Short mmCIF file of C-alpha atoms in Angstrom, two decimals:
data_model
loop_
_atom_site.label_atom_id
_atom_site.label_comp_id
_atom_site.label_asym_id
_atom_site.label_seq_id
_atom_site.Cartn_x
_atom_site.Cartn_y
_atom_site.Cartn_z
CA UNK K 26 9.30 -15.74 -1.47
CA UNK K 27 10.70 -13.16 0.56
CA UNK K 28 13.98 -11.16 0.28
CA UNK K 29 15.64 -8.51 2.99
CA UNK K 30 16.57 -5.49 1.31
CA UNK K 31 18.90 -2.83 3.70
CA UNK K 32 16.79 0.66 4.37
CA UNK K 33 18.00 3.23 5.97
CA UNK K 34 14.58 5.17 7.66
CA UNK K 35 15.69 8.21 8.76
CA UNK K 36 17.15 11.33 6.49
CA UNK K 37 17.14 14.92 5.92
CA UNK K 38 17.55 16.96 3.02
CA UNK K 39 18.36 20.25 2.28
CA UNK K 40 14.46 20.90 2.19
CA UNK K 41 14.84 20.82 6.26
CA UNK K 42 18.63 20.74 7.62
CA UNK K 43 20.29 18.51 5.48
CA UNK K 44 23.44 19.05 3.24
CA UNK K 45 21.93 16.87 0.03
CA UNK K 46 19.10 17.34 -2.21
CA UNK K 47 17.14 14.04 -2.51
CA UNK K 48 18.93 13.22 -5.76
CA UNK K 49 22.58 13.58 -4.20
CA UNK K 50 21.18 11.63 -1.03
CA UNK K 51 19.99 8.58 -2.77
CA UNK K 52 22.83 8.30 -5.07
CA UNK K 53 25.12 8.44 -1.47
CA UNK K 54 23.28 5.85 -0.23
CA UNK K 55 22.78 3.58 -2.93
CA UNK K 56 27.21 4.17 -3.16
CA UNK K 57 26.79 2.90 0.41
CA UNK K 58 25.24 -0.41 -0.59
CA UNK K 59 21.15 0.67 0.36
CA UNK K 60 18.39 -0.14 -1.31
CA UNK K 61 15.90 1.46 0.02
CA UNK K 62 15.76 5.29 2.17
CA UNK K 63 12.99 6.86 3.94
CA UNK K 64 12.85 10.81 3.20
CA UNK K 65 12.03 12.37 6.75
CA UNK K 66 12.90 15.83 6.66
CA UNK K 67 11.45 18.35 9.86
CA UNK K 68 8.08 19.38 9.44
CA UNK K 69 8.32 19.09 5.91
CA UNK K 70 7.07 17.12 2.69
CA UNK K 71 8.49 20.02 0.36
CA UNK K 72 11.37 17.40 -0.70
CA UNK K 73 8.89 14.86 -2.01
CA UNK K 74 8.69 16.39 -5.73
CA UNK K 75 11.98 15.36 -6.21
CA UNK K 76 11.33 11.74 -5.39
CA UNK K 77 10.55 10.46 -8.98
CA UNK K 78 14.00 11.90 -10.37
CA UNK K 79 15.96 10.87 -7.35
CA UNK K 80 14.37 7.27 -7.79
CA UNK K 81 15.12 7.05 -11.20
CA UNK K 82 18.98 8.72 -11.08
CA UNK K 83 19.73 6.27 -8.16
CA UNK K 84 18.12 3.00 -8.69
CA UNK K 85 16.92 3.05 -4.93
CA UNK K 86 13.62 3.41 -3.86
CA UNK K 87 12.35 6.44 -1.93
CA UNK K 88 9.96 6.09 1.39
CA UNK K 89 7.92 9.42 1.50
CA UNK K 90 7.71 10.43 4.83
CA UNK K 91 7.72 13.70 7.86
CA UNK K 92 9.34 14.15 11.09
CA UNK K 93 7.43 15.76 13.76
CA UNK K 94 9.80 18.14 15.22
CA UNK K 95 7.67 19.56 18.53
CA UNK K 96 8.90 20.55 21.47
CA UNK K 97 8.01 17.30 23.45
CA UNK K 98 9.50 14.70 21.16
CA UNK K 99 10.18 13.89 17.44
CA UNK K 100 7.90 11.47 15.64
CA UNK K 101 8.25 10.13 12.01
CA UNK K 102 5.32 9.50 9.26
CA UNK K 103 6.29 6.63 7.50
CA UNK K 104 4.60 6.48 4.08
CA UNK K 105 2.20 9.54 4.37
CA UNK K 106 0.01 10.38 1.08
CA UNK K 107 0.22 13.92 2.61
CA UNK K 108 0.99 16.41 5.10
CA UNK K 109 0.15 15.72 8.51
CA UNK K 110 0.23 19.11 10.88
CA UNK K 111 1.58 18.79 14.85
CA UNK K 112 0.91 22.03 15.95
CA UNK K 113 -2.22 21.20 17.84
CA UNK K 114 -0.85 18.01 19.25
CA UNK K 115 0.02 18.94 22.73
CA UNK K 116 2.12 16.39 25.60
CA UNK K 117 -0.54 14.37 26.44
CA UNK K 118 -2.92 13.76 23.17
CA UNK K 119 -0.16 12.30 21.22
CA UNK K 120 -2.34 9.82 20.65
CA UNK K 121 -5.08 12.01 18.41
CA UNK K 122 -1.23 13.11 16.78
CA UNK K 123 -1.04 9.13 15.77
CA UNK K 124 -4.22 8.55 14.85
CA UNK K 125 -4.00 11.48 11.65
CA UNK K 126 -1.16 9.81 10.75
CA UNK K 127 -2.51 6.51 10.60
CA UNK K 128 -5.59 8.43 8.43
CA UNK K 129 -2.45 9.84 6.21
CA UNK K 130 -1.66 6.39 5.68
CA UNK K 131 1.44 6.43 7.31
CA UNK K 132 3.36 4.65 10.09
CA UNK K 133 3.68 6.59 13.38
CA UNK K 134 7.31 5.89 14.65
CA UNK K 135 8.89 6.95 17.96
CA UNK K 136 12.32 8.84 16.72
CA UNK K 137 15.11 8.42 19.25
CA UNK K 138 13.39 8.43 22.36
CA UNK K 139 16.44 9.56 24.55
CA UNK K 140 18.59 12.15 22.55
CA UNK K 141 20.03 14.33 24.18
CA UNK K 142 16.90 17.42 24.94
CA UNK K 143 17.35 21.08 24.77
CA UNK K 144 19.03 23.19 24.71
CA UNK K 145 21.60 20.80 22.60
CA UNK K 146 18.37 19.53 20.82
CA UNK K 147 14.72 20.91 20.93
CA UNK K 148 12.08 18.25 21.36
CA UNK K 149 14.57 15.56 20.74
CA UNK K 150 14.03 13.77 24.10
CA UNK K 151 10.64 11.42 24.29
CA UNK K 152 8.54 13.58 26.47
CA UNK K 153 4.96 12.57 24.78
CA UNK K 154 2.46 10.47 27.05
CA UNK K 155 1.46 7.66 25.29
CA UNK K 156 -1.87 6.62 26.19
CA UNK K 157 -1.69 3.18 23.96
CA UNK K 158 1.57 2.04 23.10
CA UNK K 159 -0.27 -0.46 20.66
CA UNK K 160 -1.37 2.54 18.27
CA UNK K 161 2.44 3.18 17.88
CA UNK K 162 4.22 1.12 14.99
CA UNK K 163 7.82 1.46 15.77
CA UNK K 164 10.63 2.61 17.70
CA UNK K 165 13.96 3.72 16.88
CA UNK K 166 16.23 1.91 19.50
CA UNK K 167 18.96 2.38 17.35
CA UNK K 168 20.43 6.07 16.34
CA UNK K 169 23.50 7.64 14.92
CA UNK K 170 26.73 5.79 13.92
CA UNK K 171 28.00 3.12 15.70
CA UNK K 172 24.99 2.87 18.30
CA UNK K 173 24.83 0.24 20.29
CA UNK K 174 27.74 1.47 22.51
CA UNK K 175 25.48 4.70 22.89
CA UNK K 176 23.74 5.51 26.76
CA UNK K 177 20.66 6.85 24.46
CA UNK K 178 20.75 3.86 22.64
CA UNK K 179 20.54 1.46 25.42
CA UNK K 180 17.95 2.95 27.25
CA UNK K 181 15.98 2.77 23.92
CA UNK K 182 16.24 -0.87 23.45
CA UNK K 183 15.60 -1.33 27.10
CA UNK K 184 12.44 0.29 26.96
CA UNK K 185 11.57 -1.77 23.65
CA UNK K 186 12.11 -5.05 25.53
CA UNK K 187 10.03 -3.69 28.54
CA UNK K 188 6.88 -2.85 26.27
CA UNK K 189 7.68 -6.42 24.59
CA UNK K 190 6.79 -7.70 28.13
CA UNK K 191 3.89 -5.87 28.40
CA UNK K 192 2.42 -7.89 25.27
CA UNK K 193 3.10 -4.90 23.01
CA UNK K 194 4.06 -5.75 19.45
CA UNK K 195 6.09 -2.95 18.51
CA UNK K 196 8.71 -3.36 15.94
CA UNK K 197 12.15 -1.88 16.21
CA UNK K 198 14.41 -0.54 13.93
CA UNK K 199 17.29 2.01 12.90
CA UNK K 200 17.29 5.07 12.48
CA UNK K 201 20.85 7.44 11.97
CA UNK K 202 18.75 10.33 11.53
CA UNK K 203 21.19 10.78 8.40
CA UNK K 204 21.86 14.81 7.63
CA UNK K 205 24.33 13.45 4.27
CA UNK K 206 27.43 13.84 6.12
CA UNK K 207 30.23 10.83 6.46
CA UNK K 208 30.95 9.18 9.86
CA UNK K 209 34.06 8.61 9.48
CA UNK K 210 35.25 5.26 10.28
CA UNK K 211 32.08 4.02 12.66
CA UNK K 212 29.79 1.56 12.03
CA UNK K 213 26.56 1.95 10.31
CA UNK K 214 23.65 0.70 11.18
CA UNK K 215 21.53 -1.10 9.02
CA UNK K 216 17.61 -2.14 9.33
CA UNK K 217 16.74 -5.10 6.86
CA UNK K 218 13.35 -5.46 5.90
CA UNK K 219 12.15 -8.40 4.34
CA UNK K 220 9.41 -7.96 1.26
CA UNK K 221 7.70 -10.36 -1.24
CA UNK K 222 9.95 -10.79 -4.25
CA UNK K 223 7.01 -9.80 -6.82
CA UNK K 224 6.44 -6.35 -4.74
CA UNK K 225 5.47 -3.73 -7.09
CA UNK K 226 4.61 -0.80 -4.56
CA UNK K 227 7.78 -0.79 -2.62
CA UNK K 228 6.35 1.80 -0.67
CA UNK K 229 3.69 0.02 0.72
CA UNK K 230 5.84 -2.95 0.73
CA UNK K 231 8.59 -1.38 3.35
CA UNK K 232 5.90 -0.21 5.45
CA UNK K 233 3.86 -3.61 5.48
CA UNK K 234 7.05 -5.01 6.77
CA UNK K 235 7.73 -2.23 9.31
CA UNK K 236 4.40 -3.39 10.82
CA UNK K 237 4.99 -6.66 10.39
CA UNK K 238 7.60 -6.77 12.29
CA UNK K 239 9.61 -8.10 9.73
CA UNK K 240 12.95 -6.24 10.30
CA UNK K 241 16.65 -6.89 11.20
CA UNK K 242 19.18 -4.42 12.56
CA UNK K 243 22.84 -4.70 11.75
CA UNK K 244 25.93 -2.82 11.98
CA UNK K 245 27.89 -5.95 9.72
CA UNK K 246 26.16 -9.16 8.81
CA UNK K 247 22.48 -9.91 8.02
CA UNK K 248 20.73 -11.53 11.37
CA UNK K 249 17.31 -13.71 10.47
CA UNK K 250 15.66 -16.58 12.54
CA UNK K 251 12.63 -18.97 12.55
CA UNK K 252 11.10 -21.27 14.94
CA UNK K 253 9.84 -24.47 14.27
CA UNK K 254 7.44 -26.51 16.81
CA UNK K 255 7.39 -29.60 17.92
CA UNK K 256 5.23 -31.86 16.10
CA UNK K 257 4.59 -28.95 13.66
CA UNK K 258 6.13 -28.41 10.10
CA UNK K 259 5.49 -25.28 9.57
CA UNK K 260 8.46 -22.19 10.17
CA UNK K 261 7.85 -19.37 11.61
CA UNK K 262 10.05 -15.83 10.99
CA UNK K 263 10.67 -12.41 12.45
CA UNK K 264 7.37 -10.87 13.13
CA UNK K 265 5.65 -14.25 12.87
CA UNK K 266 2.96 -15.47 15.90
CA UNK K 267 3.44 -18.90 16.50
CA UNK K 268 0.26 -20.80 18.22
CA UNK K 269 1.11 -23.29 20.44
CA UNK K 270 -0.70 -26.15 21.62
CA UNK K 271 0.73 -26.89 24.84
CA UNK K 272 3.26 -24.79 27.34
CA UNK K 273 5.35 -28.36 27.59
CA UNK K 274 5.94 -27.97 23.79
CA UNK K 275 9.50 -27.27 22.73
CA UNK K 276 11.06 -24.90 19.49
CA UNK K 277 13.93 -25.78 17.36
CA UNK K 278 15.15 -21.69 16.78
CA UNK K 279 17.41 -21.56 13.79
CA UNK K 280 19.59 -18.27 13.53
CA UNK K 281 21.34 -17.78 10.47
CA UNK K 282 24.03 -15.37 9.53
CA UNK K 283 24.68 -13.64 5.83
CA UNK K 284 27.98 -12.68 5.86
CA UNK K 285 27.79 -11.48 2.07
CA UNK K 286 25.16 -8.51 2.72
CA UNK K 287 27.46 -4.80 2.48
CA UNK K 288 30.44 -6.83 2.72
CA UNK K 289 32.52 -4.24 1.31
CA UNK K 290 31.05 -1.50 4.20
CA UNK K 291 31.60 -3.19 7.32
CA UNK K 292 34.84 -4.94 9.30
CA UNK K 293 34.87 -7.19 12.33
CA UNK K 294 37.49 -7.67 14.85
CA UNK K 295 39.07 -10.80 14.90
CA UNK K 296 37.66 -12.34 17.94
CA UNK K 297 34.94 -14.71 18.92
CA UNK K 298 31.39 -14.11 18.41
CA UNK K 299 28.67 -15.68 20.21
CA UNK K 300 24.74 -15.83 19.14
CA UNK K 301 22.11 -15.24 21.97
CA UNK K 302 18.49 -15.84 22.32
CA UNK K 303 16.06 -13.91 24.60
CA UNK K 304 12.79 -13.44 25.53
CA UNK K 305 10.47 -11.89 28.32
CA UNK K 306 11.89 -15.02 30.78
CA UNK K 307 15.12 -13.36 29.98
CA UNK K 308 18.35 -15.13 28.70
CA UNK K 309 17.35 -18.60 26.89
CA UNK K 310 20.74 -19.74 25.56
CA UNK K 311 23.46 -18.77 24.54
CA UNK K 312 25.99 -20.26 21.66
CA UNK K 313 29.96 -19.58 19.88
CA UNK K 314 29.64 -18.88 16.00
CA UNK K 315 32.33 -17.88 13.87
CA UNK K 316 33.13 -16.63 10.13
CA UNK K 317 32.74 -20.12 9.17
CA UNK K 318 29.86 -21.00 10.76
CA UNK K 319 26.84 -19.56 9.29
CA UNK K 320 23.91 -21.15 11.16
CA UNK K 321 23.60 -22.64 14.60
CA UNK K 322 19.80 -23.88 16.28
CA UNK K 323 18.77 -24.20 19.86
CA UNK K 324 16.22 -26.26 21.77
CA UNK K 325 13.76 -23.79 23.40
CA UNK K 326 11.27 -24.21 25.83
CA UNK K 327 7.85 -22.77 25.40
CA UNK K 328 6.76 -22.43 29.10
CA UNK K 329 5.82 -18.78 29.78
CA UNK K 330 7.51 -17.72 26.41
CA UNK K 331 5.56 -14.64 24.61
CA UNK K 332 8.22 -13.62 22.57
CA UNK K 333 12.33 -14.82 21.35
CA UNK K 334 14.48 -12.75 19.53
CA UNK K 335 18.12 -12.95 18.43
CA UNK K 336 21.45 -11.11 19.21
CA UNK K 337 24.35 -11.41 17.59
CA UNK K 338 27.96 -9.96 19.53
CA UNK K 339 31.00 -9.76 18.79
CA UNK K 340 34.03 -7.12 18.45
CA UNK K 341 34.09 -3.63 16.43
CA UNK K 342 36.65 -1.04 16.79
CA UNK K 343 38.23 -3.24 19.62
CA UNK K 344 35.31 -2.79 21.18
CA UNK K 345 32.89 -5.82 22.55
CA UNK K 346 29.47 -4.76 21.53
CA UNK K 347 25.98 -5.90 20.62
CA UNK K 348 26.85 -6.35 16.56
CA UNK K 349 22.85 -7.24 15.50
CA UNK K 350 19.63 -8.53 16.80
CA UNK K 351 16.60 -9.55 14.98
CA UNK K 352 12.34 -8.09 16.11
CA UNK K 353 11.19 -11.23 17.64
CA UNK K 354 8.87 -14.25 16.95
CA UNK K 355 5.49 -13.99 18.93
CA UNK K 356 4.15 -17.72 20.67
CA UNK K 357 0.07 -17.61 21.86
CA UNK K 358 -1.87 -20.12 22.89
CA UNK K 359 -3.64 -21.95 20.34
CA UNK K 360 -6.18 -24.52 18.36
#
């Protein structure tokens, strides 16, 4: 049994340029209805000591992790045992940079790939060349409060759904590269990641699902979806490969909406809301939901589908806007 616990994967303490210690940071978020943070402080893993205390003062679990704060890009280390040095990594052997961190036991995630770049923020644009996207675990496609109206933002996702094209599995999430400070009254993004019920190393738990593609984003309600074939009983969720026998096949894909998740932390417009499906053929359909209406399904067809994920839009701070959208569910050719 699985359940979707809301992380947020991207903070800084004052061990880097933060305004929290851990302790005061996980207590915030937990008062902000998380479960789960990722400690990524710059070039850094001086904060981790204090993870046992802040765990246990906060009732939230604690990600250890590093961002790589170079001069051609910012990179997080998801779930490292220890430290793993960039100095030597230069702007075209990032990939020899991923590879230690996979050796640290970590996740190698692209940080917000189109921030603004010096001189408002070293190293903060993507600049890296990435040899083999399919060494790299995730992406951050969302950054910052209220981020899907953001140009940086966009152009994130977009490049997310191009490498999704390209057959690249690459899982996306949010990041709001979190320094302790309020936002105000924007929206917050949210990435749910969904875990076994019995986990006991939550650790390697959040970063099983991070690679598993098992992740929803959200600035308001909780996004999930499976697939069922035809002729076929079993369902398949986010992150999931589906083998199909036949192109002429057809999917029943179920999206369902948790309304309940944060309830208390987000507010939507009134104003209709509509539930989309896409894939690498583009727009599949397209479907009205409301408050009331917490699930709606949609006949696809599997001809040259590799991949269908789910958006959900709707209105936030009078503005029309992408509201969530779940990592996909994979279909391949098989037995």
């Amino acid at each position: 049994m699985r359940k979707w616990i809301p992380c947020e994967l991207h903070t800084h303490t004052v061990n880097s340029d933060g305004e929290l210690t851990l302790t005061e940071l996980a207590k915030k978020a937990r008062d902000m209805g998380f479960s789960c943070i990722a400690l990524t402080d710059h070039n850094t893993i001086s904060g981790h000591w204090e993870r046992d205390k802040a765990q246990a003062e906060s009732g939230i679990d604690i990600v250890r992790g590093l961002e790589w704060t170079t001069f051609y890009g910012h990179m997080v280390a998801m779930g490292i045992d220890k430290y793993v040095d960039w100095r030597e990594i230069g702007p075209k052997d990032i990939d020899r940079g991923i590879a230690n961190i996979h050796q640290a036991r970590g996740l190698a995630g692209v940080a917000h790939p189109f921030c603004m770049g010096s001189p408002m923020c070293t190293g903060c644009y993507w600049s890296y060349e990435i040899k083999d996207w399919s060494k790299v675990d995730y992406i951050e496609v969302w950054s910052e409060p209220f981020p899907s109206i953001e140009a940086k933002n966009i152009r994130a996702f977009r490049l997310w759904t191009d490498l999704l094209n390209q057959g690249y599995r690459l899982t996306a999430v949010s990041g709001r590269d979190w320094h302790g400070g309020d936002c105000g009254s924007d929206p917050v993004s949210v990435t749910y990641l969904g875990i076994e019920e019995d986990a006991k190393d939550m650790e390697k738990a959040v970063k099983e699902a991070i690679a598993g593609g098992r992740a929803s984003l959200t600035m308001g309600p909780l996004l999930l979806m499976q697939a069922e074939l035809e002729k076929d009983s079993s369902l398949y969720a986010l992150g999931d490969i589906a083998y199909i026998k036949c192109r002429n096949q057809k999917a029943k894909v179920t999206v369902n909406i948790d309304y309940s998740v944060r309830k208390d932390k987000w507010s939507l417009d009134d104003a209709d809301m509509s539930i989309a499906l896409f894939g690498n053929v583009g727009k599949l359909c397209e479907g009205k939901i409301s408050r009331e209406r917490s699930e709606i399904s949609f006949e696809v067809p599997l001809e040259n589908l590799k991949w269908v994920r789910a958006e959900l839009y709707g209105r936030m701070k009078n503005i029309d806007t992408m509201i969530a959208f779940t990592n996909p569910i994979y279909f391949e050719e098989g037995a």
